[in-house]
Amino acid sequence: RKWRRPAKEIHLCGDNSALEVVKAICEEMEEELEVMEYKRLTPLSIEEQGMKADFSKIQRGDCVVAFSRKNIYLLKQLIEEQTDNRCCVIYGALPPETRKQQARKFNEIDGEHGVLVASDAIGMGLNLNIRRVVFTTLEKFHGDSNGVELMAATQVKQISGRAGRRSSIYKDDGKVTCLFDEDLPQLRTFMESELRPLSAAGVLPSYEQFELFAAQLPGLSFYELLHQFMDYSRIDNKFFLCRVDELKKVALLLERFPSLSLRDRFFMSFAPVNTRSPEQMAFLLKCAEAYAMNYPADLKVKLPKSDADGPSALHLLEEAHKIITLYLWLATRFSERIFVHALRGEDMLRDIISRSDRILTQRMKYAASLKGKETDASKD
């Protein structure tokens, strides 16, 4: 394992809602905190009216926001059918490199793709030439028992703030609106509201803390220890234990391998796996078995036979990217004698990124050709 030297400074970027919690943590740790506040330097306005669900009003520089892969591609299709605009797409499941490539195409000043259809993945990490953010909904599925709920004001402000950034070509013209007029009052409420201060920060135990706890309860399995740790933990009201359900799911998966050490189980529980994905959980199980039984972990992923399948092929590539990333994560933390295909995995990732870009480009060209045929037919 490669360890880096501690940083002299840590920079935390965020809105003021987290400031009091950060102050409390720094005081408790006796660390010096310097707070630097920045104001937005360019105007951002809420449009007087929504778009009345009229896609013909979508213009170059618009970012249309939706929260599912299916809706993103549906919106892309509708916009390209009803306007002369071509669309790029960005959402969280796309490989990071593909998201950046889509951002580059959208940012081309005289490029063919002047509209972006995206999820909240645009909220951080990408510089984008967005003139106007258009919310198709202000509700989001949370993937748990809460179901669909209104977004938090801080999320809406973060996404809206991508319009008219100082570094963009629309720095004097940032706007935000809704596709449906009935959502506009709620948007105004979000944008005008004061951010509610966070009351607590999520924490998890270090391995050393968990090892000390386990020593007091010999004979319990790792899964049982996790339960006991969560039940017995008494922490300051400035904190809460996070990722509890995900950790328990992985811990239960690892119970079938008695030869795994406490350390092995602890760190495997933090693997970057979506516990709601059967494919990813099955792959983690195979890797854990290989490590426990001391034989090389294979790297078999399902890849599309042809890029011509479009959306289904892209979905397979997205899932394969996550599985290979999981394998590489395990390879950097456990024995290289077990995870022997790391170099091949890196090559596979590059191929997946290339294929993903190619599929998206093909779909854009296909949409453009259809639009061209419609234009020629109307002339005739």
mmCIF file of C-alpha atoms in Angstrom:
data_model
loop_
_atom_site.group_PDB
_atom_site.id
_atom_site.type_symbol
_atom_site.label_atom_id
_atom_site.label_comp_id
_atom_site.label_asym_id
_atom_site.label_seq_id
_atom_site.Cartn_x
_atom_site.Cartn_y
_atom_site.Cartn_z
ATOM 1 C CA ARG A 1 0.000 0.000 0.000
ATOM 2 C CA LYS A 2 1.185 3.491 -0.810
ATOM 3 C CA TRP A 3 0.679 6.077 1.916
ATOM 4 C CA ARG A 4 0.820 9.811 1.287
ATOM 5 C CA ARG A 5 2.120 12.354 3.765
ATOM 6 C CA PRO A 6 -0.560 14.328 5.641
ATOM 7 C CA ALA A 7 -1.581 17.568 3.946
ATOM 8 C CA LYS A 8 -0.597 20.857 5.563
ATOM 9 C CA GLU A 9 -4.004 22.300 4.696
ATOM 10 C CA ILE A 10 -7.400 20.865 3.875
ATOM 11 C CA HIS A 11 -9.741 22.957 1.733
ATOM 12 C CA LEU A 12 -13.472 22.333 2.184
ATOM 13 C CA CYS A 13 -15.752 23.883 -0.424
ATOM 14 C CA GLY A 14 -19.463 24.216 0.220
ATOM 15 C CA ASP A 15 -22.321 26.486 1.160
ATOM 16 C CA ASN A 16 -22.839 28.130 4.542
ATOM 17 C CA SER A 17 -25.229 25.438 5.756
ATOM 18 C CA ALA A 18 -22.235 23.289 6.745
ATOM 19 C CA LEU A 19 -20.215 26.055 8.415
ATOM 20 C CA GLU A 20 -21.336 25.596 12.042
ATOM 21 C CA VAL A 21 -20.765 21.834 11.929
ATOM 22 C CA VAL A 22 -17.291 22.327 10.463
ATOM 23 C CA LYS A 23 -16.497 24.927 13.137
ATOM 24 C CA ALA A 24 -17.571 22.533 15.885
ATOM 25 C CA ILE A 25 -15.432 19.713 14.465
ATOM 26 C CA CYS A 26 -12.374 21.954 14.203
ATOM 27 C CA GLU A 27 -12.834 23.228 17.754
ATOM 28 C CA GLU A 28 -13.094 19.687 19.080
ATOM 29 C CA MET A 29 -9.941 18.674 17.203
ATOM 30 C CA GLU A 30 -8.167 21.898 18.213
ATOM 31 C CA GLU A 31 -7.536 22.713 14.567
ATOM 32 C CA GLU A 32 -7.332 26.211 13.139
ATOM 33 C CA LEU A 33 -10.148 27.145 10.778
ATOM 34 C CA GLU A 34 -10.016 29.989 8.269
ATOM 35 C CA VAL A 35 -13.356 30.854 6.640
ATOM 36 C CA MET A 36 -13.355 32.570 3.256
ATOM 37 C CA GLU A 37 -16.719 33.600 1.811
ATOM 38 C CA TYR A 38 -17.302 34.294 -1.860
ATOM 39 C CA LYS A 39 -20.291 35.893 -3.519
ATOM 40 C CA ARG A 40 -21.572 35.057 -6.967
ATOM 41 C CA LEU A 41 -20.099 37.609 -9.348
ATOM 42 C CA THR A 42 -22.613 37.221 -12.180
ATOM 43 C CA PRO A 43 -26.408 37.685 -12.197
ATOM 44 C CA LEU A 44 -28.807 34.743 -11.992
ATOM 45 C CA SER A 45 -32.523 35.372 -12.492
ATOM 46 C CA ILE A 46 -35.693 33.289 -12.347
ATOM 47 C CA GLU A 47 -37.766 33.663 -15.491
ATOM 48 C CA GLU A 48 -41.234 35.172 -15.077
ATOM 49 C CA GLN A 49 -42.941 32.231 -16.769
ATOM 50 C CA GLY A 50 -42.321 28.531 -17.171
ATOM 51 C CA MET A 51 -42.086 26.880 -20.576
ATOM 52 C CA LYS A 52 -45.646 25.476 -20.615
ATOM 53 C CA ALA A 53 -44.210 22.034 -21.490
ATOM 54 C CA ASP A 54 -43.309 23.413 -24.941
ATOM 55 C CA PHE A 55 -40.048 21.869 -26.122
ATOM 56 C CA SER A 56 -39.924 24.199 -29.112
ATOM 57 C CA LYS A 57 -38.872 26.912 -26.634
ATOM 58 C CA ILE A 58 -35.623 25.119 -25.833
ATOM 59 C CA GLN A 59 -32.702 27.223 -27.036
ATOM 60 C CA ARG A 60 -28.988 26.905 -27.516
ATOM 61 C CA GLY A 61 -27.208 27.118 -24.163
ATOM 62 C CA ASP A 62 -30.063 25.467 -22.267
ATOM 63 C CA CYS A 63 -29.488 22.653 -19.780
ATOM 64 C CA VAL A 64 -32.626 20.553 -19.304
ATOM 65 C CA VAL A 65 -32.501 18.731 -15.951
ATOM 66 C CA ALA A 66 -34.071 15.326 -15.257
ATOM 67 C CA PHE A 67 -33.307 12.611 -12.714
ATOM 68 C CA SER A 68 -33.407 9.281 -14.499
ATOM 69 C CA ARG A 69 -31.460 7.834 -17.395
ATOM 70 C CA LYS A 70 -34.697 6.901 -19.165
ATOM 71 C CA ASN A 71 -36.112 10.432 -18.919
ATOM 72 C CA ILE A 72 -32.846 11.997 -20.028
ATOM 73 C CA TYR A 73 -32.863 10.059 -23.309
ATOM 74 C CA LEU A 74 -36.593 10.641 -23.793
ATOM 75 C CA LEU A 75 -36.091 14.398 -23.367
ATOM 76 C CA LYS A 76 -33.144 14.339 -25.739
ATOM 77 C CA GLN A 77 -35.321 12.673 -28.364
ATOM 78 C CA LEU A 78 -38.225 15.101 -27.888
ATOM 79 C CA ILE A 79 -35.978 18.169 -28.062
ATOM 80 C CA GLU A 80 -34.237 16.966 -31.211
ATOM 81 C CA GLU A 81 -37.577 16.135 -32.836
ATOM 82 C CA GLN A 82 -39.193 19.472 -32.038
ATOM 83 C CA THR A 83 -36.273 21.874 -32.477
ATOM 84 C CA ASP A 84 -33.164 22.294 -34.615
ATOM 85 C CA ASN A 85 -30.969 21.666 -31.585
ATOM 86 C CA ARG A 86 -28.742 18.643 -31.032
ATOM 87 C CA CYS A 87 -28.234 17.459 -27.450
ATOM 88 C CA CYS A 88 -25.389 16.190 -25.316
ATOM 89 C CA VAL A 89 -26.187 14.086 -22.234
ATOM 90 C CA ILE A 90 -24.562 13.909 -18.799
ATOM 91 C CA TYR A 91 -25.653 11.699 -15.904
ATOM 92 C CA GLY A 92 -23.986 9.941 -13.011
ATOM 93 C CA ALA A 93 -23.860 6.410 -14.456
ATOM 94 C CA LEU A 94 -21.756 7.512 -17.428
ATOM 95 C CA PRO A 95 -18.008 6.933 -17.002
ATOM 96 C CA PRO A 96 -16.388 10.163 -15.735
ATOM 97 C CA GLU A 97 -14.284 10.463 -18.890
ATOM 98 C CA THR A 98 -17.395 10.186 -21.066
ATOM 99 C CA ARG A 99 -19.122 12.901 -19.031
ATOM 100 C CA LYS A 100 -16.137 15.173 -19.651
ATOM 101 C CA GLN A 101 -16.230 14.398 -23.372
ATOM 102 C CA GLN A 102 -19.929 15.288 -23.535
ATOM 103 C CA ALA A 103 -19.180 18.512 -21.646
ATOM 104 C CA ARG A 104 -16.467 19.417 -24.171
ATOM 105 C CA LYS A 105 -18.868 18.919 -27.089
ATOM 106 C CA PHE A 106 -21.556 21.030 -25.430
ATOM 107 C CA ASN A 107 -19.051 23.795 -24.634
ATOM 108 C CA GLU A 108 -17.913 24.202 -28.260
ATOM 109 C CA ILE A 109 -19.046 27.734 -29.107
ATOM 110 C CA ASP A 110 -19.926 26.951 -32.731
ATOM 111 C CA GLY A 111 -20.437 23.229 -32.213
ATOM 112 C CA GLU A 112 -23.372 21.142 -33.386
ATOM 113 C CA HIS A 113 -24.605 20.273 -29.892
ATOM 114 C CA GLY A 114 -25.928 23.408 -28.237
ATOM 115 C CA VAL A 115 -28.291 21.845 -25.673
ATOM 116 C CA LEU A 116 -27.459 19.713 -22.654
ATOM 117 C CA VAL A 117 -29.832 17.187 -21.071
ATOM 118 C CA ALA A 118 -28.461 16.199 -17.696
ATOM 119 C CA SER A 119 -29.018 14.984 -14.162
ATOM 120 C CA ASP A 120 -27.715 16.608 -10.984
ATOM 121 C CA ALA A 121 -24.305 15.205 -11.978
ATOM 122 C CA ILE A 122 -23.654 18.676 -13.436
ATOM 123 C CA GLY A 123 -23.806 20.166 -9.928
ATOM 124 C CA MET A 124 -20.077 19.854 -9.307
ATOM 125 C CA GLY A 125 -16.843 19.206 -11.143
ATOM 126 C CA LEU A 126 -17.706 20.322 -14.687
ATOM 127 C CA ASN A 127 -17.276 23.739 -16.283
ATOM 128 C CA LEU A 128 -20.207 24.250 -18.631
ATOM 129 C CA ASN A 129 -21.432 27.018 -20.964
ATOM 130 C CA ILE A 130 -24.997 27.019 -19.643
ATOM 131 C CA ARG A 131 -27.210 30.042 -20.277
ATOM 132 C CA ARG A 132 -30.397 28.681 -18.731
ATOM 133 C CA VAL A 133 -31.236 25.746 -16.448
ATOM 134 C CA VAL A 134 -34.655 24.191 -17.122
ATOM 135 C CA PHE A 135 -36.007 21.863 -14.418
ATOM 136 C CA THR A 136 -38.380 19.215 -15.753
ATOM 137 C CA THR A 137 -39.268 18.319 -12.154
ATOM 138 C CA LEU A 138 -38.376 19.391 -8.625
ATOM 139 C CA GLU A 139 -38.894 15.899 -7.227
ATOM 140 C CA LYS A 140 -36.319 13.141 -7.081
ATOM 141 C CA PHE A 141 -36.431 9.425 -6.338
ATOM 142 C CA HIS A 142 -34.213 8.641 -3.354
ATOM 143 C CA GLY A 143 -33.898 4.904 -3.955
ATOM 144 C CA ASP A 144 -35.187 3.878 -0.535
ATOM 145 C CA SER A 145 -38.398 3.718 1.461
ATOM 146 C CA ASN A 146 -38.794 7.494 1.120
ATOM 147 C CA GLY A 147 -39.596 7.112 -2.577
ATOM 148 C CA VAL A 148 -40.062 10.350 -4.526
ATOM 149 C CA GLU A 149 -39.564 13.547 -2.542
ATOM 150 C CA LEU A 150 -39.049 17.242 -3.172
ATOM 151 C CA MET A 151 -35.437 18.139 -3.722
ATOM 152 C CA ALA A 152 -33.575 20.027 -1.025
ATOM 153 C CA ALA A 153 -33.210 23.775 -1.550
ATOM 154 C CA THR A 154 -29.438 23.433 -1.491
ATOM 155 C CA GLN A 155 -29.584 20.948 -4.414
ATOM 156 C CA VAL A 156 -31.808 23.245 -6.466
ATOM 157 C CA LYS A 157 -29.520 26.214 -5.820
ATOM 158 C CA GLN A 158 -26.423 24.194 -6.659
ATOM 159 C CA ILE A 159 -27.831 23.063 -10.024
ATOM 160 C CA SER A 160 -29.346 26.464 -10.849
ATOM 161 C CA GLY A 161 -26.027 28.106 -10.116
ATOM 162 C CA ARG A 162 -24.464 26.392 -13.126
ATOM 163 C CA ALA A 163 -26.211 28.924 -15.381
ATOM 164 C CA GLY A 164 -24.328 32.065 -16.358
ATOM 165 C CA ARG A 165 -21.108 31.223 -14.534
ATOM 166 C CA ARG A 166 -18.365 33.801 -14.663
ATOM 167 C CA SER A 167 -16.157 31.485 -16.748
ATOM 168 C CA SER A 168 -18.887 30.793 -19.334
ATOM 169 C CA ILE A 169 -19.819 32.702 -22.479
ATOM 170 C CA TYR A 170 -23.187 33.511 -20.837
ATOM 171 C CA LYS A 171 -21.732 35.221 -17.769
ATOM 172 C CA ASP A 172 -24.181 38.158 -17.964
ATOM 173 C CA ASP A 173 -27.296 36.131 -18.764
ATOM 174 C CA GLY A 174 -27.792 33.296 -16.255
ATOM 175 C CA LYS A 175 -31.416 32.169 -15.961
ATOM 176 C CA VAL A 176 -33.400 29.350 -14.383
ATOM 177 C CA THR A 177 -36.954 28.159 -15.049
ATOM 178 C CA CYS A 178 -39.233 25.102 -15.134
ATOM 179 C CA LEU A 179 -40.634 23.063 -17.989
ATOM 180 C CA PHE A 180 -44.039 23.042 -16.278
ATOM 181 C CA ASP A 181 -45.467 26.356 -15.090
ATOM 182 C CA GLU A 182 -46.981 24.829 -11.931
ATOM 183 C CA ASP A 183 -43.465 24.106 -10.632
ATOM 184 C CA LEU A 184 -42.356 27.735 -10.852
ATOM 185 C CA PRO A 185 -43.706 28.894 -7.437
ATOM 186 C CA GLN A 186 -41.821 26.072 -5.715
ATOM 187 C CA LEU A 187 -38.667 26.969 -7.635
ATOM 188 C CA ARG A 188 -38.953 30.576 -6.424
ATOM 189 C CA THR A 189 -39.445 29.355 -2.854
ATOM 190 C CA PHE A 190 -36.287 27.250 -3.101
ATOM 191 C CA MET A 191 -34.209 30.021 -4.650
ATOM 192 C CA GLU A 192 -35.335 32.683 -2.143
ATOM 193 C CA SER A 193 -35.080 30.506 0.968
ATOM 194 C CA GLU A 194 -32.274 30.703 3.488
ATOM 195 C CA LEU A 195 -30.297 27.502 3.670
ATOM 196 C CA ARG A 196 -31.037 25.523 6.819
ATOM 197 C CA PRO A 197 -27.831 24.920 8.824
ATOM 198 C CA LEU A 198 -26.751 21.299 9.003
ATOM 199 C CA SER A 199 -27.132 19.929 12.496
ATOM 200 C CA ALA A 200 -24.714 16.999 12.271
ATOM 201 C CA ALA A 201 -22.050 15.332 10.157
ATOM 202 C CA GLY A 202 -21.892 11.671 9.180
ATOM 203 C CA VAL A 203 -19.063 9.602 10.641
ATOM 204 C CA LEU A 204 -17.805 6.024 10.542
ATOM 205 C CA PRO A 205 -15.336 4.224 12.807
ATOM 206 C CA SER A 206 -11.720 3.755 11.826
ATOM 207 C CA TYR A 207 -10.438 0.197 11.675
ATOM 208 C CA GLU A 208 -8.443 0.737 14.874
ATOM 209 C CA GLN A 209 -11.581 1.811 16.749
ATOM 210 C CA PHE A 210 -13.559 -1.139 15.417
ATOM 211 C CA GLU A 211 -10.743 -3.557 16.289
ATOM 212 C CA LEU A 212 -10.734 -2.340 19.894
ATOM 213 C CA PHE A 213 -14.501 -2.773 20.059
ATOM 214 C CA ALA A 214 -14.310 -6.299 18.596
ATOM 215 C CA ALA A 215 -11.740 -7.299 21.211
ATOM 216 C CA GLN A 216 -14.350 -6.694 23.919
ATOM 217 C CA LEU A 217 -16.850 -9.073 22.282
ATOM 218 C CA PRO A 218 -14.939 -12.202 21.228
ATOM 219 C CA GLY A 219 -16.864 -14.865 19.338
ATOM 220 C CA LEU A 220 -19.176 -12.519 17.424
ATOM 221 C CA SER A 221 -19.162 -12.431 13.647
ATOM 222 C CA PHE A 222 -18.335 -9.233 11.790
ATOM 223 C CA TYR A 223 -21.999 -8.788 10.882
ATOM 224 C CA GLU A 224 -23.000 -9.192 14.534
ATOM 225 C CA LEU A 225 -20.247 -6.819 15.625
ATOM 226 C CA LEU A 226 -21.555 -4.169 13.230
ATOM 227 C CA HIS A 227 -25.015 -4.496 14.758
ATOM 228 C CA GLN A 228 -23.610 -4.228 18.275
ATOM 229 C CA PHE A 229 -21.408 -1.281 17.348
ATOM 230 C CA MET A 230 -24.380 0.638 15.945
ATOM 231 C CA ASP A 231 -26.482 -0.174 19.014
ATOM 232 C CA TYR A 232 -23.815 0.664 21.604
ATOM 233 C CA SER A 233 -22.399 3.774 19.947
ATOM 234 C CA ARG A 234 -22.956 6.950 21.914
ATOM 235 C CA ILE A 235 -21.803 9.899 19.889
ATOM 236 C CA ASP A 236 -22.087 13.642 20.250
ATOM 237 C CA ASN A 237 -25.203 15.182 18.732
ATOM 238 C CA LYS A 238 -22.961 16.895 16.193
ATOM 239 C CA PHE A 239 -22.508 13.517 14.487
ATOM 240 C CA PHE A 240 -24.437 10.505 13.236
ATOM 241 C CA LEU A 241 -23.396 7.096 11.929
ATOM 242 C CA CYS A 242 -23.784 6.941 8.141
ATOM 243 C CA ARG A 243 -23.917 4.205 5.478
ATOM 244 C CA VAL A 244 -25.173 1.749 8.093
ATOM 245 C CA ASP A 245 -27.499 -0.235 5.813
ATOM 246 C CA GLU A 246 -24.930 -0.573 3.011
ATOM 247 C CA LEU A 247 -22.249 -1.786 5.403
ATOM 248 C CA LYS A 248 -24.594 -4.384 6.880
ATOM 249 C CA LYS A 249 -25.540 -5.737 3.445
ATOM 250 C CA VAL A 250 -21.915 -6.286 2.454
ATOM 251 C CA ALA A 251 -21.033 -7.687 5.888
ATOM 252 C CA LEU A 252 -23.832 -10.250 5.567
ATOM 253 C CA LEU A 253 -22.526 -11.210 2.127
ATOM 254 C CA LEU A 254 -19.069 -11.878 3.572
ATOM 255 C CA GLU A 255 -20.353 -14.142 6.359
ATOM 256 C CA ARG A 256 -20.013 -17.207 4.123
ATOM 257 C CA PHE A 257 -16.202 -16.926 4.098
ATOM 258 C CA PRO A 258 -14.914 -17.772 7.609
ATOM 259 C CA SER A 259 -11.248 -17.442 6.608
ATOM 260 C CA LEU A 260 -11.524 -13.687 6.062
ATOM 261 C CA SER A 261 -9.943 -11.675 8.839
ATOM 262 C CA LEU A 262 -11.619 -8.819 10.673
ATOM 263 C CA ARG A 263 -9.459 -6.371 8.723
ATOM 264 C CA ASP A 264 -10.416 -7.994 5.392
ATOM 265 C CA ARG A 265 -14.117 -7.768 6.192
ATOM 266 C CA PHE A 266 -13.887 -4.211 7.455
ATOM 267 C CA PHE A 267 -12.207 -2.833 4.345
ATOM 268 C CA MET A 268 -14.231 -4.919 1.875
ATOM 269 C CA SER A 269 -17.370 -3.449 3.430
ATOM 270 C CA PHE A 270 -16.236 -0.031 2.217
ATOM 271 C CA ALA A 271 -15.833 -1.160 -1.396
ATOM 272 C CA PRO A 272 -17.466 1.168 -3.993
ATOM 273 C CA VAL A 273 -20.396 -1.135 -4.717
ATOM 274 C CA ASN A 274 -24.053 -0.279 -5.289
ATOM 275 C CA THR A 275 -25.775 -2.646 -2.873
ATOM 276 C CA ARG A 276 -28.977 -2.359 -4.926
ATOM 277 C CA SER A 277 -27.223 -3.794 -7.988
ATOM 278 C CA PRO A 278 -27.380 -7.631 -8.104
ATOM 279 C CA GLU A 279 -24.584 -7.669 -10.692
ATOM 280 C CA GLN A 280 -22.200 -5.641 -8.564
ATOM 281 C CA MET A 281 -22.981 -7.564 -5.378
ATOM 282 C CA ALA A 282 -22.487 -10.895 -7.182
ATOM 283 C CA PHE A 283 -19.138 -9.687 -8.513
ATOM 284 C CA LEU A 284 -18.009 -8.576 -5.058
ATOM 285 C CA LEU A 285 -18.999 -12.013 -3.737
ATOM 286 C CA LYS A 286 -16.823 -13.740 -6.354
ATOM 287 C CA CYS A 287 -13.877 -11.471 -5.533
ATOM 288 C CA ALA A 288 -14.268 -12.114 -1.802
ATOM 289 C CA GLU A 289 -14.404 -15.857 -2.426
ATOM 290 C CA ALA A 290 -11.227 -15.746 -4.510
ATOM 291 C CA TYR A 291 -9.438 -13.777 -1.803
ATOM 292 C CA ALA A 292 -10.688 -16.069 0.971
ATOM 293 C CA MET A 293 -9.740 -19.240 -0.943
ATOM 294 C CA ASN A 294 -6.431 -17.760 -2.129
ATOM 295 C CA TYR A 295 -6.868 -18.112 -5.882
ATOM 296 C CA PRO A 296 -6.730 -15.445 -8.623
ATOM 297 C CA ALA A 297 -9.890 -13.360 -8.935
ATOM 298 C CA ASP A 298 -11.177 -13.426 -12.499
ATOM 299 C CA LEU A 299 -12.305 -10.290 -14.268
ATOM 300 C CA LYS A 300 -15.298 -11.310 -16.354
ATOM 301 C CA VAL A 301 -17.814 -8.635 -17.240
ATOM 302 C CA LYS A 302 -20.723 -8.663 -19.651
ATOM 303 C CA LEU A 303 -20.014 -6.398 -22.590
ATOM 304 C CA PRO A 304 -22.314 -5.668 -25.558
ATOM 305 C CA LYS A 305 -21.462 -7.598 -28.714
ATOM 306 C CA SER A 306 -22.318 -4.630 -30.889
ATOM 307 C CA ASP A 307 -22.425 -0.881 -30.371
ATOM 308 C CA ALA A 308 -25.393 -0.768 -32.735
ATOM 309 C CA ASP A 309 -27.735 -1.719 -29.880
ATOM 310 C CA GLY A 310 -27.585 1.897 -28.704
ATOM 311 C CA PRO A 311 -29.204 2.411 -25.281
ATOM 312 C CA SER A 312 -28.949 -1.229 -24.173
ATOM 313 C CA ALA A 313 -25.305 -1.385 -25.196
ATOM 314 C CA LEU A 314 -24.568 1.847 -23.347
ATOM 315 C CA HIS A 315 -26.273 0.511 -20.208
ATOM 316 C CA LEU A 316 -24.095 -2.633 -20.290
ATOM 317 C CA LEU A 317 -20.976 -0.509 -20.702
ATOM 318 C CA GLU A 318 -21.962 1.683 -17.745
ATOM 319 C CA GLU A 319 -22.432 -1.360 -15.501
ATOM 320 C CA ALA A 320 -19.181 -2.916 -16.736
ATOM 321 C CA HIS A 321 -17.327 0.316 -15.916
ATOM 322 C CA LYS A 322 -18.556 0.154 -12.314
ATOM 323 C CA ILE A 323 -17.594 -3.523 -11.940
ATOM 324 C CA ILE A 324 -14.091 -3.015 -13.341
ATOM 325 C CA THR A 325 -13.637 0.054 -11.117
ATOM 326 C CA LEU A 326 -14.605 -2.154 -8.156
ATOM 327 C CA TYR A 327 -11.993 -4.745 -9.178
ATOM 328 C CA LEU A 328 -9.283 -2.069 -9.434
ATOM 329 C CA TRP A 329 -10.290 -0.664 -6.035
ATOM 330 C CA LEU A 330 -9.860 -4.115 -4.482
ATOM 331 C CA ALA A 331 -6.569 -4.615 -6.316
ATOM 332 C CA THR A 332 -5.052 -1.498 -4.709
ATOM 333 C CA ARG A 333 -6.058 -2.598 -1.184
ATOM 334 C CA PHE A 334 -5.564 -6.358 -1.191
ATOM 335 C CA SER A 335 -3.007 -8.838 -2.498
ATOM 336 C CA GLU A 336 -1.808 -8.374 -6.076
ATOM 337 C CA ARG A 337 -1.414 -12.168 -6.168
ATOM 338 C CA ILE A 338 -5.218 -12.402 -6.072
ATOM 339 C CA PHE A 339 -6.256 -9.438 -8.201
ATOM 340 C CA VAL A 340 -3.903 -10.266 -11.054
ATOM 341 C CA HIS A 341 -5.879 -8.639 -13.880
ATOM 342 C CA ALA A 342 -5.542 -5.014 -12.808
ATOM 343 C CA LEU A 343 -3.592 -3.967 -15.912
ATOM 344 C CA ARG A 344 -6.107 -5.676 -18.178
ATOM 345 C CA GLY A 345 -8.846 -3.936 -16.231
ATOM 346 C CA GLU A 346 -7.290 -0.545 -16.962
ATOM 347 C CA ASP A 347 -7.182 -1.434 -20.677
ATOM 348 C CA MET A 348 -10.831 -2.526 -20.521
ATOM 349 C CA LEU A 349 -11.808 0.785 -18.925
ATOM 350 C CA ARG A 350 -10.171 2.698 -21.748
ATOM 351 C CA ASP A 351 -12.033 0.553 -24.282
ATOM 352 C CA ILE A 352 -15.346 1.092 -22.466
ATOM 353 C CA ILE A 353 -14.820 4.853 -22.460
ATOM 354 C CA SER A 354 -14.021 4.781 -26.182
ATOM 355 C CA ARG A 355 -17.092 2.666 -26.979
ATOM 356 C CA SER A 356 -19.357 4.836 -24.822
ATOM 357 C CA ASP A 357 -18.188 7.959 -26.632
ATOM 358 C CA ARG A 358 -18.674 6.217 -29.978
ATOM 359 C CA ILE A 359 -22.251 5.138 -29.159
ATOM 360 C CA LEU A 360 -23.241 8.620 -28.009
ATOM 361 C CA THR A 361 -21.655 10.164 -31.125
ATOM 362 C CA GLN A 362 -23.473 7.675 -33.363
ATOM 363 C CA ARG A 363 -26.797 8.493 -31.719
ATOM 364 C CA MET A 364 -26.170 12.219 -32.180
ATOM 365 C CA LYS A 365 -25.316 11.741 -35.873
ATOM 366 C CA TYR A 366 -28.359 9.524 -36.378
ATOM 367 C CA ALA A 367 -30.652 12.136 -34.818
ATOM 368 C CA ALA A 368 -29.073 14.828 -37.001
ATOM 369 C CA SER A 369 -29.567 12.735 -40.161
ATOM 370 C CA LEU A 370 -33.246 12.179 -39.348
ATOM 371 C CA LYS A 371 -33.710 15.903 -38.840
ATOM 372 C CA GLY A 372 -31.982 16.549 -42.169
ATOM 373 C CA LYS A 373 -34.332 14.161 -43.967
ATOM 374 C CA GLU A 374 -37.364 15.858 -42.396
ATOM 375 C CA THR A 375 -36.071 19.240 -43.566
ATOM 376 C CA ASP A 376 -35.527 17.958 -47.133
ATOM 377 C CA ALA A 377 -39.002 16.395 -47.171
ATOM 378 C CA SER A 378 -40.617 19.665 -46.089
ATOM 379 C CA LYS A 379 -38.855 21.477 -48.946
ATOM 380 C CA ASP A 380 -40.225 18.968 -51.419
#
